[in-house]
mmCIF file of C-alpha atoms in Angstrom:
data_model
loop_
_atom_site.group_PDB
_atom_site.id
_atom_site.type_symbol
_atom_site.label_atom_id
_atom_site.label_comp_id
_atom_site.label_asym_id
_atom_site.label_seq_id
_atom_site.Cartn_x
_atom_site.Cartn_y
_atom_site.Cartn_z
ATOM 1 C CA UNK A 1 -142.077 84.951 -53.585
ATOM 2 C CA UNK A 2 -138.284 84.950 -53.671
ATOM 3 C CA UNK A 3 -136.545 83.901 -56.858
ATOM 4 C CA UNK A 4 -132.939 83.865 -57.974
ATOM 5 C CA UNK A 5 -130.765 82.765 -60.887
ATOM 6 C CA UNK A 6 -127.299 81.257 -60.766
ATOM 7 C CA UNK A 7 -124.986 80.379 -63.648
ATOM 8 C CA UNK A 8 -123.830 76.881 -64.445
ATOM 9 C CA UNK A 9 -121.275 75.777 -67.031
ATOM 10 C CA UNK A 10 -122.058 72.577 -68.926
ATOM 11 C CA UNK A 11 -119.267 71.069 -71.010
ATOM 12 C CA UNK A 12 -119.950 68.439 -73.619
ATOM 13 C CA UNK A 13 -117.358 65.842 -74.565
ATOM 14 C CA UNK A 14 -118.658 62.821 -76.447
ATOM 15 C CA UNK A 15 -115.557 60.733 -75.564
ATOM 16 C CA UNK A 16 -115.788 61.278 -71.804
ATOM 17 C CA UNK A 17 -118.682 61.904 -69.481
ATOM 18 C CA UNK A 18 -121.074 63.563 -71.967
ATOM 19 C CA UNK A 19 -122.267 66.267 -69.610
ATOM 20 C CA UNK A 20 -119.929 67.714 -67.026
ATOM 21 C CA UNK A 21 -121.324 70.640 -65.085
ATOM 22 C CA UNK A 22 -120.001 73.194 -62.641
ATOM 23 C CA UNK A 23 -121.875 75.868 -60.718
ATOM 24 C CA UNK A 24 -120.247 79.252 -61.432
ATOM 25 C CA UNK A 25 -122.229 81.514 -59.097
ATOM 26 C CA UNK A 26 -123.900 81.012 -55.773
ATOM 27 C CA UNK A 27 -126.396 82.964 -53.767
ATOM 28 C CA UNK A 28 -129.901 84.310 -53.797
ATOM 29 C CA UNK A 29 -129.612 87.109 -56.357
ATOM 30 C CA UNK A 30 -130.069 87.260 -60.122
ATOM 31 C CA UNK A 31 -127.415 86.559 -62.747
ATOM 32 C CA UNK A 32 -129.126 87.447 -66.043
ATOM 33 C CA UNK A 33 -128.415 87.723 -69.764
ATOM 34 C CA UNK A 34 -125.099 85.829 -69.915
ATOM 35 C CA UNK A 35 -122.944 86.406 -73.006
ATOM 36 C CA UNK A 36 -119.830 84.315 -73.673
ATOM 37 C CA UNK A 37 -116.696 86.090 -74.922
ATOM 38 C CA UNK A 38 -115.463 85.311 -78.465
ATOM 39 C CA UNK A 39 -112.534 83.287 -77.076
ATOM 40 C CA UNK A 40 -114.846 81.341 -74.748
ATOM 41 C CA UNK A 41 -112.953 82.231 -71.557
ATOM 42 C CA UNK A 42 -115.290 84.775 -69.940
ATOM 43 C CA UNK A 43 -118.965 85.531 -69.467
ATOM 44 C CA UNK A 44 -120.476 89.031 -69.321
ATOM 45 C CA UNK A 45 -123.579 88.977 -67.149
ATOM 46 C CA UNK A 46 -126.066 91.379 -65.554
ATOM 47 C CA UNK A 47 -125.892 91.147 -61.765
ATOM 48 C CA UNK A 48 -127.290 93.646 -59.271
ATOM 49 C CA UNK A 49 -128.267 95.903 -62.230
ATOM 50 C CA UNK A 50 -124.673 96.205 -63.496
ATOM 51 C CA UNK A 51 -122.387 94.327 -65.887
ATOM 52 C CA UNK A 52 -119.947 91.823 -64.394
ATOM 53 C CA UNK A 53 -117.324 89.568 -65.984
ATOM 54 C CA UNK A 54 -117.067 85.987 -64.720
ATOM 55 C CA UNK A 55 -114.437 83.488 -65.854
ATOM 56 C CA UNK A 56 -115.921 80.311 -67.339
ATOM 57 C CA UNK A 57 -114.290 78.243 -64.623
ATOM 58 C CA UNK A 58 -115.984 80.420 -61.981
ATOM 59 C CA UNK A 59 -112.821 81.425 -60.146
ATOM 60 C CA UNK A 60 -113.126 85.196 -60.656
ATOM 61 C CA UNK A 61 -115.818 87.849 -60.927
ATOM 62 C CA UNK A 62 -115.240 91.534 -61.683
ATOM 63 C CA UNK A 63 -117.762 94.381 -61.779
ATOM 64 C CA UNK A 64 -117.426 96.492 -64.961
ATOM 65 C CA UNK A 65 -120.178 99.091 -64.636
ATOM 66 C CA UNK A 66 -121.224 101.305 -61.741
ATOM 67 C CA UNK A 67 -124.169 103.176 -63.274
ATOM 68 C CA UNK A 68 -127.261 104.591 -61.576
ATOM 69 C CA UNK A 69 -129.681 103.139 -64.136
ATOM 70 C CA UNK A 70 -129.981 99.357 -64.590
ATOM 71 C CA UNK A 71 -127.792 97.775 -67.258
ATOM 72 C CA UNK A 72 -128.984 95.032 -69.605
ATOM 73 C CA UNK A 73 -128.120 92.997 -72.686
ATOM 74 C CA UNK A 74 -124.299 92.759 -72.624
ATOM 75 C CA UNK A 75 -122.820 91.783 -75.988
ATOM 76 C CA UNK A 76 -119.124 91.248 -76.757
ATOM 77 C CA UNK A 77 -117.339 92.961 -79.641
ATOM 78 C CA UNK A 78 -115.908 90.553 -82.233
ATOM 79 C CA UNK A 79 -112.412 91.136 -80.793
ATOM 80 C CA UNK A 80 -113.530 90.611 -77.193
ATOM 81 C CA UNK A 81 -111.978 93.919 -76.162
ATOM 82 C CA UNK A 82 -115.264 95.772 -75.645
ATOM 83 C CA UNK A 83 -118.779 95.046 -74.463
ATOM 84 C CA UNK A 84 -121.863 96.862 -75.741
ATOM 85 C CA UNK A 85 -124.789 97.150 -73.347
ATOM 86 C CA UNK A 86 -127.910 99.165 -72.680
ATOM 87 C CA UNK A 87 -128.632 101.367 -69.691
ATOM 88 C CA UNK A 88 -131.637 103.631 -69.458
ATOM 89 C CA UNK A 89 -132.430 104.195 -73.118
ATOM 90 C CA UNK A 90 -128.797 104.586 -74.223
ATOM 91 C CA UNK A 91 -126.342 102.264 -75.984
ATOM 92 C CA UNK A 92 -122.930 102.125 -74.282
ATOM 93 C CA UNK A 93 -119.608 100.376 -74.740
ATOM 94 C CA UNK A 94 -117.019 99.603 -72.093
ATOM 95 C CA UNK A 95 -113.611 97.958 -72.221
ATOM 96 C CA UNK A 96 -113.790 94.327 -71.165
ATOM 97 C CA UNK A 97 -110.921 95.156 -68.792
ATOM 98 C CA UNK A 98 -112.960 97.899 -67.081
ATOM 99 C CA UNK A 99 -112.934 101.688 -67.107
ATOM 100 C CA UNK A 100 -115.518 104.324 -67.890
ATOM 101 C CA UNK A 101 -118.339 103.463 -70.280
ATOM 102 C CA UNK A 102 -118.804 105.527 -73.449
ATOM 103 C CA UNK A 103 -122.167 106.414 -74.950
ATOM 104 C CA UNK A 104 -122.460 105.117 -78.521
ATOM 105 C CA UNK A 105 -126.044 106.222 -79.053
ATOM 106 C CA UNK A 106 -128.040 108.664 -76.944
ATOM 107 C CA UNK A 107 -131.564 107.814 -78.100
ATOM 108 C CA UNK A 108 -134.378 105.431 -77.246
ATOM 109 C CA UNK A 109 -132.839 102.017 -77.767
ATOM 110 C CA UNK A 110 -135.040 99.000 -76.999
ATOM 111 C CA UNK A 111 -134.352 96.007 -74.759
ATOM 112 C CA UNK A 112 -131.656 94.015 -76.568
ATOM 113 C CA UNK A 113 -128.389 94.606 -78.379
ATOM 114 C CA UNK A 114 -126.295 92.131 -80.393
ATOM 115 C CA UNK A 115 -122.750 92.923 -81.530
ATOM 116 C CA UNK A 116 -122.140 90.659 -84.486
ATOM 117 C CA UNK A 117 -118.951 89.287 -86.038
ATOM 118 C CA UNK A 118 -118.817 91.931 -88.778
ATOM 119 C CA UNK A 119 -118.529 94.678 -86.100
ATOM 120 C CA UNK A 120 -122.077 95.960 -86.606
ATOM 121 C CA UNK A 121 -124.461 96.290 -83.681
ATOM 122 C CA UNK A 122 -128.087 95.180 -84.023
ATOM 123 C CA UNK A 123 -130.684 96.912 -81.827
ATOM 124 C CA UNK A 124 -134.378 97.801 -81.559
ATOM 125 C CA UNK A 125 -135.754 101.307 -81.137
ATOM 126 C CA UNK A 126 -138.285 101.571 -78.329
ATOM 127 C CA UNK A 127 -141.639 100.373 -79.672
ATOM 128 C CA UNK A 128 -140.094 99.139 -82.935
ATOM 129 C CA UNK A 129 -140.044 95.466 -83.781
ATOM 130 C CA UNK A 130 -137.616 95.628 -86.690
ATOM 131 C CA UNK A 131 -133.871 95.655 -86.097
ATOM 132 C CA UNK A 132 -131.616 98.563 -86.872
ATOM 133 C CA UNK A 133 -127.994 97.933 -87.767
ATOM 134 C CA UNK A 134 -125.518 100.431 -86.316
ATOM 135 C CA UNK A 135 -121.950 100.761 -87.549
ATOM 136 C CA UNK A 136 -119.882 102.072 -84.592
ATOM 137 C CA UNK A 137 -117.141 103.391 -86.899
ATOM 138 C CA UNK A 138 -119.290 105.390 -89.346
ATOM 139 C CA UNK A 139 -122.101 105.969 -86.780
ATOM 140 C CA UNK A 140 -124.633 105.171 -89.546
ATOM 141 C CA UNK A 141 -127.903 103.267 -89.033
ATOM 142 C CA UNK A 142 -129.902 101.172 -91.473
ATOM 143 C CA UNK A 143 -132.958 98.946 -91.136
ATOM 144 C CA UNK A 144 -132.517 95.183 -91.331
ATOM 145 C CA UNK A 145 -135.789 94.847 -93.287
ATOM 146 C CA UNK A 146 -136.835 97.865 -95.344
ATOM 147 C CA UNK A 147 -140.558 97.500 -94.597
ATOM 148 C CA UNK A 148 -141.000 98.590 -90.983
ATOM 149 C CA UNK A 149 -144.377 96.912 -90.420
ATOM 150 C CA UNK A 150 -143.294 93.326 -90.812
ATOM 151 C CA UNK A 151 -144.219 91.775 -87.465
ATOM 152 C CA UNK A 152 -141.419 91.427 -84.967
ATOM 153 C CA UNK A 153 -137.875 90.159 -85.345
ATOM 154 C CA UNK A 154 -135.565 88.875 -82.603
ATOM 155 C CA UNK A 155 -132.261 87.119 -81.914
ATOM 156 C CA UNK A 156 -130.251 88.033 -85.041
ATOM 157 C CA UNK A 157 -127.175 85.896 -85.708
ATOM 158 C CA UNK A 158 -124.812 86.648 -88.564
ATOM 159 C CA UNK A 159 -123.455 83.802 -90.714
ATOM 160 C CA UNK A 160 -119.671 83.187 -90.533
ATOM 161 C CA UNK A 161 -119.194 84.608 -94.044
ATOM 162 C CA UNK A 162 -121.320 87.741 -93.243
ATOM 163 C CA UNK A 163 -123.663 86.982 -96.174
ATOM 164 C CA UNK A 164 -126.888 86.330 -94.276
ATOM 165 C CA UNK A 165 -128.591 86.794 -90.927
ATOM 166 C CA UNK A 166 -130.690 84.169 -89.169
ATOM 167 C CA UNK A 167 -133.564 85.623 -87.104
ATOM 168 C CA UNK A 168 -136.691 84.518 -85.328
ATOM 169 C CA UNK A 169 -139.459 86.348 -87.174
ATOM 170 C CA UNK A 170 -143.158 86.551 -86.382
ATOM 171 C CA UNK A 171 -144.393 87.965 -89.689
ATOM 172 C CA UNK A 172 -148.121 87.467 -89.647
ATOM 173 C CA UNK A 173 -150.699 89.497 -87.760
ATOM 174 C CA UNK A 174 -152.098 86.319 -86.210
ATOM 175 C CA UNK A 175 -148.679 84.914 -85.352
ATOM 176 C CA UNK A 176 -149.063 81.952 -87.689
ATOM 177 C CA UNK A 177 -146.127 82.863 -89.945
ATOM 178 C CA UNK A 178 -143.423 82.588 -87.309
ATOM 179 C CA UNK A 179 -140.162 80.738 -87.228
ATOM 180 C CA UNK A 180 -136.517 80.878 -88.187
ATOM 181 C CA UNK A 181 -135.779 82.983 -91.273
ATOM 182 C CA UNK A 182 -132.610 83.718 -93.202
ATOM 183 C CA UNK A 183 -132.188 87.239 -94.586
ATOM 184 C CA UNK A 184 -129.457 88.056 -97.124
#
């Protein structure tokens, strides 16, 4: 069967029409893994196996990457000047204005990457369900949870004061201890 994804922008304003929507993309291809820029003006998205930037009003679209292996999981830097993403098994960054991507980590990185507000990048190793935290300045890694056999963790989000991380965590072997957890 044929399937496709398009992007829509929904704006909420409780004083006006509560849900205004606008279709940002059109066509019969995939627009996956959207990530909104820190200033809210742009969206990084995977399209045709590369990273594109789309304005939130849908009036412009620019291709950032031109790699031979499929790109995935774009994540904006806290400043909005760079985007981290995965391609093959490597972690890359690229300027949000375009240019050549740089390899940050040349090892088996898993499926998702999250660049959080404290400038650290959260990622999985292939086959690992715990998150590693990578500092792009010092190039040091550390585990989010010291015990590596703790179930699986996903979707980390750092608190505004950088004191804790909210994650979805499936801790138990039977999947009964799952839910939202806060880790200091």
